[in-house]
PDB file of C-alpha atoms (C1' of nucleotides) in Angstrom:
ATOM      1  CA  MET B   1     124.044  92.130  74.599  1.00  0.00           C
ATOM      2  CA  VAL B   2     121.650  94.840  75.739  1.00  0.00           C
ATOM      3  CA  ILE B   3     120.612  95.133  79.359  1.00  0.00           C
ATOM      4  CA  GLN B   4     116.921  96.007  79.427  1.00  0.00           C
ATOM      5  CA  MET B   5     115.683  98.287  82.153  1.00  0.00           C
ATOM      6  CA  ALA B   6     112.297  96.951  83.244  1.00  0.00           C
ATOM      7  CA  LYS B   7     109.883  99.521  81.785  1.00  0.00           C
ATOM      8  CA  HIS B   8     107.293 100.828  84.124  1.00  0.00           C
ATOM      9  CA  ASP B   9     104.290  98.779  83.263  1.00  0.00           C
ATOM     10  CA  PRO B  10     100.909 100.488  83.702  1.00  0.00           C
ATOM     11  CA  SER B  11      99.158  97.128  83.544  1.00  0.00           C
ATOM     12  CA  LEU B  12     100.965  96.186  86.763  1.00  0.00           C
ATOM     13  CA  ASP B  13      99.719  99.433  88.322  1.00  0.00           C
ATOM     14  CA  ARG B  14      96.130  98.485  87.504  1.00  0.00           C
ATOM     15  CA  LEU B  15      96.572  94.866  88.525  1.00  0.00           C
ATOM     16  CA  PHE B  16      98.144  95.529  91.930  1.00  0.00           C
ATOM     17  CA  HIS B  17      95.651  98.304  92.505  1.00  0.00           C
ATOM     18  CA  ALA B  18      92.785  95.916  91.744  1.00  0.00           C
ATOM     19  CA  LEU B  19      94.206  93.415  94.253  1.00  0.00           C
ATOM     20  CA  SER B  20      94.780  95.989  96.987  1.00  0.00           C
ATOM     21  CA  ASP B  21      91.134  96.077  98.074  1.00  0.00           C
ATOM     22  CA  PRO B  22      89.647  93.277 100.215  1.00  0.00           C
ATOM     23  CA  THR B  23      86.232  93.542  98.566  1.00  0.00           C
ATOM     24  CA  ARG B  24      87.828  93.046  95.155  1.00  0.00           C
ATOM     25  CA  ARG B  25      89.970  90.127  96.322  1.00  0.00           C
ATOM     26  CA  GLY B  26      86.770  88.677  97.757  1.00  0.00           C
ATOM     27  CA  ILE B  27      85.114  88.964  94.364  1.00  0.00           C
ATOM     28  CA  VAL B  28      88.076  87.256  92.720  1.00  0.00           C
ATOM     29  CA  GLU B  29      87.887  84.446  95.268  1.00  0.00           C
ATOM     30  CA  ARG B  30      84.152  84.094  94.685  1.00  0.00           C
ATOM     31  CA  LEU B  31      84.635  83.909  90.918  1.00  0.00           C
ATOM     32  CA  LEU B  32      87.123  81.059  91.343  1.00  0.00           C
ATOM     33  CA  ALA B  33      84.075  78.885  91.982  1.00  0.00           C
ATOM     34  CA  GLY B  34      82.483  79.890  88.683  1.00  0.00           C
ATOM     35  CA  PRO B  35      80.749  82.787  86.892  1.00  0.00           C
ATOM     36  CA  ALA B  36      78.319  84.949  88.838  1.00  0.00           C
ATOM     37  CA  SER B  37      75.926  87.829  88.325  1.00  0.00           C
ATOM     38  CA  VAL B  38      76.483  91.295  89.766  1.00  0.00           C
ATOM     39  CA  SER B  39      73.807  90.619  92.384  1.00  0.00           C
ATOM     40  CA  ASP B  40      75.454  87.315  93.324  1.00  0.00           C
ATOM     41  CA  LEU B  41      78.694  89.182  93.913  1.00  0.00           C
ATOM     42  CA  ALA B  42      76.998  91.975  95.833  1.00  0.00           C
ATOM     43  CA  ALA B  43      75.074  89.723  98.238  1.00  0.00           C
ATOM     44  CA  PRO B  44      77.927  88.604 100.533  1.00  0.00           C
ATOM     45  CA  THR B  45      79.380  92.116 100.693  1.00  0.00           C
ATOM     46  CA  GLY B  46      76.196  93.788 101.887  1.00  0.00           C
ATOM     47  CA  MET B  47      77.017  96.703  99.598  1.00  0.00           C
ATOM     48  CA  ALA B  48      74.685  98.531  97.202  1.00  0.00           C
ATOM     49  CA  LEU B  49      74.803  97.417  93.571  1.00  0.00           C
ATOM     50  CA  PRO B  50      76.427 100.579  92.207  1.00  0.00           C
ATOM     51  CA  SER B  51      79.303 100.190  94.679  1.00  0.00           C
ATOM     52  CA  VAL B  52      79.942  96.642  93.526  1.00  0.00           C
ATOM     53  CA  MET B  53      79.750  97.813  89.913  1.00  0.00           C
ATOM     54  CA  LYS B  54      82.577 100.246  90.592  1.00  0.00           C
ATOM     55  CA  HIS B  55      84.708  97.431  91.983  1.00  0.00           C
ATOM     56  CA  LEU B  56      83.851  95.348  88.931  1.00  0.00           C
ATOM     57  CA  ALA B  57      84.949  98.204  86.676  1.00  0.00           C
ATOM     58  CA  VAL B  58      88.333  98.241  88.431  1.00  0.00           C
ATOM     59  CA  LEU B  59      88.631  94.464  88.067  1.00  0.00           C
ATOM     60  CA  GLU B  60      87.710  94.620  84.384  1.00  0.00           C
ATOM     61  CA  ASP B  61      90.237  97.397  83.883  1.00  0.00           C
ATOM     62  CA  SER B  62      92.902  95.135  85.372  1.00  0.00           C
ATOM     63  CA  GLY B  63      91.921  92.296  83.038  1.00  0.00           C
ATOM     64  CA  LEU B  64      91.064  89.983  85.943  1.00  0.00           C
ATOM     65  CA  VAL B  65      87.365  89.871  85.144  1.00  0.00           C
ATOM     66  CA  THR B  66      85.306  89.892  81.957  1.00  0.00           C
ATOM     67  CA  THR B  67      81.560  90.397  81.876  1.00  0.00           C
ATOM     68  CA  GLU B  68      78.817  89.945  79.369  1.00  0.00           C
ATOM     69  CA  LYS B  69      75.228  90.968  79.484  1.00  0.00           C
ATOM     70  CA  ALA B  70      72.681  88.181  79.095  1.00  0.00           C
ATOM     71  CA  GLY B  71      69.124  89.439  79.240  1.00  0.00           C
ATOM     72  CA  ARG B  72      68.756  91.651  82.246  1.00  0.00           C
ATOM     73  CA  THR B  73      71.647  90.105  84.160  1.00  0.00           C
ATOM     74  CA  ARG B  74      75.371  90.543  83.647  1.00  0.00           C
ATOM     75  CA  LEU B  75      77.535  87.471  84.021  1.00  0.00           C
ATOM     76  CA  CYS B  76      81.041  87.991  85.431  1.00  0.00           C
ATOM     77  CA  ARG B  77      83.886  85.561  84.818  1.00  0.00           C
ATOM     78  CA  LEU B  78      87.387  85.357  86.251  1.00  0.00           C
ATOM     79  CA  ARG B  79      90.271  85.667  83.824  1.00  0.00           C
ATOM     80  CA  PRO B  80      93.256  84.490  85.893  1.00  0.00           C
ATOM     81  CA  GLU B  81      96.027  85.189  83.365  1.00  0.00           C
ATOM     82  CA  PRO B  82      96.905  88.643  84.728  1.00  0.00           C
ATOM     83  CA  LEU B  83      97.752  86.981  88.046  1.00  0.00           C
ATOM     84  CA  ASP B  84     100.653  85.331  86.256  1.00  0.00           C
ATOM     85  CA  HIS B  85     101.870  88.738  85.211  1.00  0.00           C
ATOM     86  CA  ALA B  86     102.017  89.856  88.835  1.00  0.00           C
ATOM     87  CA  ARG B  87     103.606  86.588  89.825  1.00  0.00           C
ATOM     88  CA  ASN B  88     106.275  86.960  87.165  1.00  0.00           C
ATOM     89  CA  TRP B  89     107.190  90.424  88.407  1.00  0.00           C
ATOM     90  CA  ILE B  90     107.456  89.186  91.972  1.00  0.00           C
ATOM     91  CA  ASP B  91     109.523  86.165  90.952  1.00  0.00           C
ATOM     92  CA  GLU B  92     111.854  88.401  88.979  1.00  0.00           C
ATOM     93  CA  GLN B  93     112.519  90.623  91.987  1.00  0.00           C
ATOM     94  CA  ARG B  94     113.131  87.562  94.136  1.00  0.00           C
ATOM     95  CA  ARG B  95     115.527  86.172  91.556  1.00  0.00           C
ATOM     96  CA  ILE B  96     117.540  89.394  91.411  1.00  0.00           C
ATOM     97  CA  TRP B  97     117.630  89.560  95.199  1.00  0.00           C
ATOM     98  CA  GLU B  98     118.940  86.013  95.534  1.00  0.00           C
ATOM     99  CA  ALA B  99     121.552  86.646  92.852  1.00  0.00           C
ATOM    100  CA  ARG B 100     122.801  89.644  94.794  1.00  0.00           C
ATOM    101  CA  LEU B 101     122.995  87.655  98.017  1.00  0.00           C
ATOM    102  CA  ASP B 102     125.057  85.064  96.149  1.00  0.00           C
ATOM    103  CA  ARG B 103     127.456  87.732  94.898  1.00  0.00           C
ATOM    104  CA  LEU B 104     127.726  89.193  98.379  1.00  0.00           C
ATOM    105  CA  ASP B 105     128.509  85.765  99.726  1.00  0.00           C
ATOM    106  CA  ASP B 106     131.198  85.221  97.092  1.00  0.00           C
ATOM    107  CA  TYR B 107     132.667  88.597  97.876  1.00  0.00           C
ATOM    108  CA  VAL B 108     132.833  88.021 101.598  1.00  0.00           C
ATOM    109  CA  THR B 109     134.298  84.566 101.057  1.00  0.00           C
ATOM    110  CA  ARG B 110     137.023  85.932  98.793  1.00  0.00           C
ATOM    111  CA  LEU B 111     137.726  88.745 101.229  1.00  0.00           C
ATOM    112  CA  MET B 112     138.225  86.298 104.056  1.00  0.00           C
ATOM    113  CA  GLU B 113     140.499  84.083 101.979  1.00  0.00           C
ATOM    114  CA  GLU B 114     142.613  87.066 100.985  1.00  0.00           C
ATOM    115  CA  ARG B 115     142.937  88.150 104.574  1.00  0.00           C
ATOM    116  CA  ALA B 116     143.905  84.647 105.597  1.00  0.00           C
ATOM    117  CA  HIS B 117     146.704  84.767 103.001  1.00  0.00           C
ATOM    118  CA  GLY B 118     147.914  88.172 104.109  1.00  0.00           C
ATOM    119  CA  THR B 119     146.932  89.818 100.782  1.00  0.00           C
ATOM    120  CA  ARG B 120     144.531  92.731 100.408  1.00  0.00           C
ATOM    121  CA  PRO B 121     141.429  93.241  98.216  1.00  0.00           C
ATOM    122  CA  GLN B 122     141.860  95.043  94.847  1.00  0.00           C
ATOM    123  CA  ASP B 123     139.886  98.137  95.903  1.00  0.00           C
TER     124      ASP B 123
ATOM    125  CA  MET C   1      88.728  68.904 109.770  1.00  0.00           C
ATOM    126  CA  VAL C   2      87.791  72.560 109.543  1.00  0.00           C
ATOM    127  CA  ILE C   3      87.664  74.376 106.253  1.00  0.00           C
ATOM    128  CA  GLN C   4      89.191  77.792 106.808  1.00  0.00           C
ATOM    129  CA  MET C   5      87.784  80.709 104.881  1.00  0.00           C
ATOM    130  CA  ALA C   6      90.728  82.898 103.907  1.00  0.00           C
ATOM    131  CA  LYS C   7      90.315  85.867 106.254  1.00  0.00           C
ATOM    132  CA  HIS C   8      90.636  89.236 104.650  1.00  0.00           C
ATOM    133  CA  ASP C   9      94.196  90.090 105.331  1.00  0.00           C
ATOM    134  CA  PRO C  10      94.935  93.806 105.791  1.00  0.00           C
ATOM    135  CA  SER C  11      98.631  93.159 105.261  1.00  0.00           C
ATOM    136  CA  LEU C  12      97.788  92.099 101.695  1.00  0.00           C
ATOM    137  CA  ASP C  13      95.890  95.358 101.255  1.00  0.00           C
ATOM    138  CA  ARG C  14      98.959  97.325 102.244  1.00  0.00           C
ATOM    139  CA  LEU C  15     101.328  95.176 100.247  1.00  0.00           C
ATOM    140  CA  PHE C  16      99.389  95.272  96.972  1.00  0.00           C
ATOM    141  CA  HIS C  17      98.751  98.953  97.491  1.00  0.00           C
ATOM    142  CA  ALA C  18     102.480  99.554  97.936  1.00  0.00           C
ATOM    143  CA  LEU C  19     103.186  97.691  94.700  1.00  0.00           C
ATOM    144  CA  SER C  20     100.498  99.489  92.707  1.00  0.00           C
ATOM    145  CA  ASP C  21     102.574 102.626  92.174  1.00  0.00           C
ATOM    146  CA  PRO C  22     105.364 102.720  89.568  1.00  0.00           C
ATOM    147  CA  THR C  23     107.514 105.061  91.667  1.00  0.00           C
ATOM    148  CA  ARG C  24     107.351 102.631  94.565  1.00  0.00           C
ATOM    149  CA  ARG C  25     108.094  99.594  92.391  1.00  0.00           C
ATOM    150  CA  GLY C  26     111.038 101.600  91.059  1.00  0.00           C
ATOM    151  CA  ILE C  27     112.290 102.124  94.604  1.00  0.00           C
ATOM    152  CA  VAL C  28     111.954  98.413  95.322  1.00  0.00           C
ATOM    153  CA  GLU C  29     113.917  97.611  92.166  1.00  0.00           C
ATOM    154  CA  ARG C  30     116.588 100.110  93.112  1.00  0.00           C
ATOM    155  CA  LEU C  31     116.904  98.611  96.588  1.00  0.00           C
ATOM    156  CA  LEU C  32     117.480  95.162  95.109  1.00  0.00           C
ATOM    157  CA  ALA C  33     120.984  96.427  94.322  1.00  0.00           C
ATOM    158  CA  GLY C  34     121.609  97.325  97.944  1.00  0.00           C
ATOM    159  CA  PRO C  35     120.738  99.853 100.665  1.00  0.00           C
ATOM    160  CA  ALA C  36     120.339 103.499  99.718  1.00  0.00           C
ATOM    161  CA  SER C  37     119.691 106.879 101.303  1.00  0.00           C
ATOM    162  CA  VAL C  38     116.475 108.827 100.773  1.00  0.00           C
ATOM    163  CA  SER C  39     118.345 111.216  98.453  1.00  0.00           C
ATOM    164  CA  ASP C  40     119.740 108.288  96.469  1.00  0.00           C
ATOM    165  CA  LEU C  41     116.197 107.046  95.969  1.00  0.00           C
ATOM    166  CA  ALA C  42     114.863 110.487  95.095  1.00  0.00           C
ATOM    167  CA  ALA C  43     117.501 111.314  92.460  1.00  0.00           C
ATOM    168  CA  PRO C  44     116.282 109.080  89.591  1.00  0.00           C
ATOM    169  CA  THR C  45     112.649 110.055  90.171  1.00  0.00           C
ATOM    170  CA  GLY C  46     113.207 113.790  89.898  1.00  0.00           C
ATOM    171  CA  MET C  47     110.744 114.240  92.759  1.00  0.00           C
ATOM    172  CA  ALA C  48     111.092 116.433  95.826  1.00  0.00           C
ATOM    173  CA  LEU C  49     112.329 114.725  98.987  1.00  0.00           C
ATOM    174  CA  PRO C  50     109.042 114.930 100.923  1.00  0.00           C
ATOM    175  CA  SER C  51     107.245 113.175  98.067  1.00  0.00           C
ATOM    176  CA  VAL C  52     109.729 110.315  98.157  1.00  0.00           C
ATOM    177  CA  MET C  53     109.380 110.153 101.927  1.00  0.00           C
ATOM    178  CA  LYS C  54     105.660 109.584 101.554  1.00  0.00           C
ATOM    179  CA  HIS C  55     106.326 106.691  99.198  1.00  0.00           C
ATOM    180  CA  LEU C  56     108.851 105.307 101.666  1.00  0.00           C
ATOM    181  CA  ALA C  57     106.267 105.521 104.425  1.00  0.00           C
ATOM    182  CA  VAL C  58     103.894 103.412 102.315  1.00  0.00           C
ATOM    183  CA  LEU C  59     106.666 100.905 101.619  1.00  0.00           C
ATOM    184  CA  GLU C  60     107.597 100.700 105.301  1.00  0.00           C
ATOM    185  CA  ASP C  61     103.948 100.241 106.176  1.00  0.00           C
ATOM    186  CA  SER C  62     103.826  97.272 103.801  1.00  0.00           C
ATOM    187  CA  GLY C  63     106.924  95.741 105.392  1.00  0.00           C
ATOM    188  CA  LEU C  64     108.862  95.854 102.122  1.00  0.00           C
ATOM    189  CA  VAL C  65     111.363  98.406 103.356  1.00  0.00           C
ATOM    190  CA  THR C  66     113.051  99.132 106.656  1.00  0.00           C
ATOM    191  CA  THR C  67     115.008 102.288 107.376  1.00  0.00           C
ATOM    192  CA  GLU C  68     117.404 103.441 110.022  1.00  0.00           C
ATOM    193  CA  LYS C  69     118.836 106.827 110.675  1.00  0.00           C
ATOM    194  CA  ALA C  70     122.619 107.058 110.642  1.00  0.00           C
ATOM    195  CA  GLY C  71     123.826 110.550 111.343  1.00  0.00           C
ATOM    196  CA  ARG C  72     121.982 112.938 109.117  1.00  0.00           C
ATOM    197  CA  THR C  73     121.131 110.350 106.485  1.00  0.00           C
ATOM    198  CA  ARG C  74     118.523 107.584 106.571  1.00  0.00           C
ATOM    199  CA  LEU C  75     119.490 104.262 105.096  1.00  0.00           C
ATOM    200  CA  CYS C  76     116.738 102.249 103.404  1.00  0.00           C
ATOM    201  CA  ARG C  77     116.898  98.483 102.963  1.00  0.00           C
ATOM    202  CA  LEU C  78     114.679  96.083 101.069  1.00  0.00           C
ATOM    203  CA  ARG C  79     112.927  93.365 103.079  1.00  0.00           C
ATOM    204  CA  PRO C  80     111.694  90.971 100.392  1.00  0.00           C
ATOM    205  CA  GLU C  81     109.766  88.554 102.621  1.00  0.00           C
ATOM    206  CA  PRO C  82     106.387  90.266 102.128  1.00  0.00           C
ATOM    207  CA  LEU C  83     106.713  89.558  98.410  1.00  0.00           C
ATOM    208  CA  ASP C  84     106.412  85.875  99.295  1.00  0.00           C
ATOM    209  CA  HIS C  85     103.159  86.629 101.057  1.00  0.00           C
ATOM    210  CA  ALA C  86     101.735  88.156  97.871  1.00  0.00           C
ATOM    211  CA  ARG C  87     103.108  85.302  95.836  1.00  0.00           C
ATOM    212  CA  ASN C  88     101.503  82.754  98.132  1.00  0.00           C
ATOM    213  CA  TRP C  89      98.117  84.411  97.763  1.00  0.00           C
ATOM    214  CA  ILE C  90      98.416  84.433  93.983  1.00  0.00           C
ATOM    215  CA  ASP C  91      99.571  80.814  93.890  1.00  0.00           C
ATOM    216  CA  GLU C  92      96.660  79.808  96.084  1.00  0.00           C
ATOM    217  CA  GLN C  93      94.134  81.394  93.718  1.00  0.00           C
ATOM    218  CA  ARG C  94      95.815  79.712  90.765  1.00  0.00           C
ATOM    219  CA  ARG C  95      95.720  76.386  92.545  1.00  0.00           C
ATOM    220  CA  ILE C  96      92.010  76.671  93.299  1.00  0.00           C
ATOM    221  CA  TRP C  97      91.320  77.718  89.709  1.00  0.00           C
ATOM    222  CA  GLU C  98      93.168  74.730  88.271  1.00  0.00           C
ATOM    223  CA  ALA C  99      91.399  72.367  90.653  1.00  0.00           C
ATOM    224  CA  ARG C 100      88.057  73.685  89.451  1.00  0.00           C
ATOM    225  CA  LEU C 101      89.038  73.239  85.823  1.00  0.00           C
ATOM    226  CA  ASP C 102      89.982  69.657  86.629  1.00  0.00           C
ATOM    227  CA  ARG C 103      86.612  69.009  88.244  1.00  0.00           C
ATOM    228  CA  LEU C 104      84.835  70.583  85.286  1.00  0.00           C
ATOM    229  CA  ASP C 105      86.828  68.367  82.977  1.00  0.00           C
ATOM    230  CA  ASP C 106      85.906  65.264  84.993  1.00  0.00           C
ATOM    231  CA  TYR C 107      82.282  66.300  84.952  1.00  0.00           C
ATOM    232  CA  VAL C 108      82.147  66.801  81.197  1.00  0.00           C
ATOM    233  CA  THR C 109      83.985  63.559  80.607  1.00  0.00           C
ATOM    234  CA  ARG C 110      81.540  61.610  82.769  1.00  0.00           C
ATOM    235  CA  LEU C 111      78.616  63.318  81.102  1.00  0.00           C
ATOM    236  CA  MET C 112      79.829  62.289  77.674  1.00  0.00           C
ATOM    237  CA  GLU C 113      80.416  58.686  78.759  1.00  0.00           C
ATOM    238  CA  GLU C 114      76.931  58.475  80.195  1.00  0.00           C
ATOM    239  CA  ARG C 115      75.445  59.837  76.992  1.00  0.00           C
ATOM    240  CA  ALA C 116      77.464  57.351  74.973  1.00  0.00           C
ATOM    241  CA  HIS C 117      75.912  54.521  77.050  1.00  0.00           C
ATOM    242  CA  GLY C 118      72.420  55.847  76.667  1.00  0.00           C
ATOM    243  CA  THR C 119      72.107  56.589  80.420  1.00  0.00           C
ATOM    244  CA  ARG C 120      71.344  59.984  81.885  1.00  0.00           C
ATOM    245  CA  PRO C 121      73.138  62.044  84.535  1.00  0.00           C
ATOM    246  CA  GLN C 122      71.900  61.685  88.169  1.00  0.00           C
ATOM    247  CA  ASP C 123      70.766  65.336  88.290  1.00  0.00           C
TER     248      ASP C 123
ATOM    249  C1'  DG V   1     131.006 127.568 114.979  1.00  0.00           C
ATOM    250  C1'  DC V   2     128.892 128.318 110.636  1.00  0.00           C
ATOM    251  C1'  DG V   3     127.162 127.056 106.380  1.00  0.00           C
ATOM    252  C1'  DA V   4     125.745 123.315 103.672  1.00  0.00           C
ATOM    253  C1'  DA V   5     123.593 118.726 103.449  1.00  0.00           C
ATOM    254  C1'  DA V   6     120.000 115.627 104.515  1.00  0.00           C
ATOM    255  C1'  DC V   7     116.139 114.985 106.138  1.00  0.00           C
ATOM    256  C1'  DT V   8     111.529 116.205 108.482  1.00  0.00           C
ATOM    257  C1'  DT V   9     107.129 118.556 109.505  1.00  0.00           C
ATOM    258  C1'  DA V  10     103.293 121.076 108.223  1.00  0.00           C
ATOM    259  C1'  DG V  11     100.221 122.195 105.174  1.00  0.00           C
ATOM    260  C1'  DC V  12      98.363 123.220 100.411  1.00  0.00           C
ATOM    261  C1'  DC V  13      96.125 121.374  96.309  1.00  0.00           C
ATOM    262  C1'  DA V  14      93.812 118.631  92.623  1.00  0.00           C
ATOM    263  C1'  DA V  15      92.562 114.062  91.511  1.00  0.00           C
ATOM    264  C1'  DT V  16      90.984 109.513  92.863  1.00  0.00           C
ATOM    265  C1'  DT V  17      88.621 106.208  95.738  1.00  0.00           C
ATOM    266  C1'  DG V  18      84.964 103.938  97.829  1.00  0.00           C
ATOM    267  C1'  DG V  19      80.840 104.280  99.737  1.00  0.00           C
ATOM    268  C1'  DC V  20      75.962 106.028  99.155  1.00  0.00           C
ATOM    269  C1'  DT V  21      71.057 107.412  97.065  1.00  0.00           C
ATOM    270  C1'  DC V  22      67.827 108.448  93.540  1.00  0.00           C
ATOM    271  C1'  DA V  23      66.070 108.149  89.072  1.00  0.00           C
ATOM    272  C1'  DC V  24      66.076 105.541  84.899  1.00  0.00           C
ATOM    273  C1'  DT V  25      66.134 101.513  81.402  1.00  0.00           C
ATOM    274  C1'  DT V  26      65.619  96.954  80.135  1.00  0.00           C
ATOM    275  C1'  DT V  27      63.987  92.329  80.660  1.00  0.00           C
ATOM    276  C1'  DT V  28      61.275  88.858  82.825  1.00  0.00           C
ATOM    277  C1'  DT V  29      57.334  86.961  84.788  1.00  0.00           C
ATOM    278  C1'  DA V  30      52.734  86.613  86.782  1.00  0.00           C
TER     279       DA V  30
ATOM    280  C1'  DT T   1      50.327  94.257  80.231  1.00  0.00           C
ATOM    281  C1'  DA T   2      51.803  95.707  84.691  1.00  0.00           C
ATOM    282  C1'  DA T   3      54.897  94.959  88.284  1.00  0.00           C
ATOM    283  C1'  DA T   4      59.148  93.127  89.896  1.00  0.00           C
ATOM    284  C1'  DA T   5      64.021  92.171  89.084  1.00  0.00           C
ATOM    285  C1'  DA T   6      68.567  93.459  87.579  1.00  0.00           C
ATOM    286  C1'  DG T   7      71.371  96.581  86.227  1.00  0.00           C
ATOM    287  C1'  DT T   8      72.945 101.456  84.935  1.00  0.00           C
ATOM    288  C1'  DG T   9      74.022 106.565  85.119  1.00  0.00           C
ATOM    289  C1'  DA T  10      74.443 110.688  87.566  1.00  0.00           C
ATOM    290  C1'  DG T  11      76.018 112.752  91.177  1.00  0.00           C
ATOM    291  C1'  DC T  12      76.923 113.506  96.323  1.00  0.00           C
ATOM    292  C1'  DC T  13      80.270 113.000 100.043  1.00  0.00           C
ATOM    293  C1'  DA T  14      84.313 112.215 103.121  1.00  0.00           C
ATOM    294  C1'  DA T  15      88.749 110.209 103.108  1.00  0.00           C
ATOM    295  C1'  DT T  16      93.040 109.127 100.797  1.00  0.00           C
ATOM    296  C1'  DT T  17      96.671 109.809  97.471  1.00  0.00           C
ATOM    297  C1'  DG T  18     100.419 111.890  95.327  1.00  0.00           C
ATOM    298  C1'  DG T  19     102.495 115.768  94.136  1.00  0.00           C
ATOM    299  C1'  DC T  20     104.283 120.413  95.771  1.00  0.00           C
ATOM    300  C1'  DT T  21     106.583 124.416  98.711  1.00  0.00           C
ATOM    301  C1'  DA T  22     108.206 126.594 102.827  1.00  0.00           C
ATOM    302  C1'  DA T  23     110.069 126.398 107.182  1.00  0.00           C
ATOM    303  C1'  DG T  24     112.187 123.830 110.626  1.00  0.00           C
ATOM    304  C1'  DT T  25     115.938 120.376 112.759  1.00  0.00           C
ATOM    305  C1'  DT T  26     119.981 117.746 113.042  1.00  0.00           C
ATOM    306  C1'  DT T  27     124.596 116.513 111.589  1.00  0.00           C
ATOM    307  C1'  DC T  28     128.812 117.123 108.991  1.00  0.00           C
ATOM    308  C1'  DG T  29     132.833 119.347 107.147  1.00  0.00           C
ATOM    309  C1'  DC T  30     135.699 123.246 106.885  1.00  0.00           C
TER     310       DC T  30
END
DNA sequence: GCGAAACTTAGCCAATTGGCTCACTTTTTA
DNA sequence: TAAAAAGTGAGCCAATTGGCTAAGTTTCGC
């Protein structure tokens, strides 16, 4: 059996980076309600269009958003799958952490039993 | 009953930002195995100590890591609770997304039934 | 108590980010 | 067909990031 070291995953870099900005999380939350144009997304932010376009580029790069041009407007849609990727990473860390706590607990329990019986731990 | 708009949460900014760098995720993964000194954390990265310290500062700022000085070394510990915060945000988005898909599905279903009965949707 | 170890502080640097404006293209609509 | 709407590209700017080195400081071990 081969133990796999979790490779550093550039897609996680881009995903967490995309989520680290409140404007971008706001866009994600807006797109939960359904597709929207660039102007729709810009309106509540009060930002200039080109600024919002940069945020959209980051979101597209992370895979969270896809866009398509229809006439003179560009429609933006949420693609929630990458969120699962982030969630899986987080869950994995949690799982490893809990497993370690369990081992620690076992260890301490055994230590206390050994002491109670006057024996000593094997190094 | 008051519908609460999810306030933009600066702690999520800091948390996602902390997780967006592969070196920092590597440190988190290393700390899952137990506390470590700054030098311990620096060794596998091949980076200079001050660089690692900057990453640690970001991780501390996010709440993912706490450190305490003991003699001339600083011991770093993982504090996994903030991961739950990120997870909760992600789960919430997922939940909202699924709920919308359900409503869409209901809508389409009703539309098709109405068509089948020769009636027309109420706008 | 002196040298090595383990940070720590300050500051340099190039690249990136996150905002902007201004000029331009494309598409729609009056 | 001319003007308005919607987006796009270029480029400016200040702040932040992510690396470094060089020069402290504090603590440990001989």
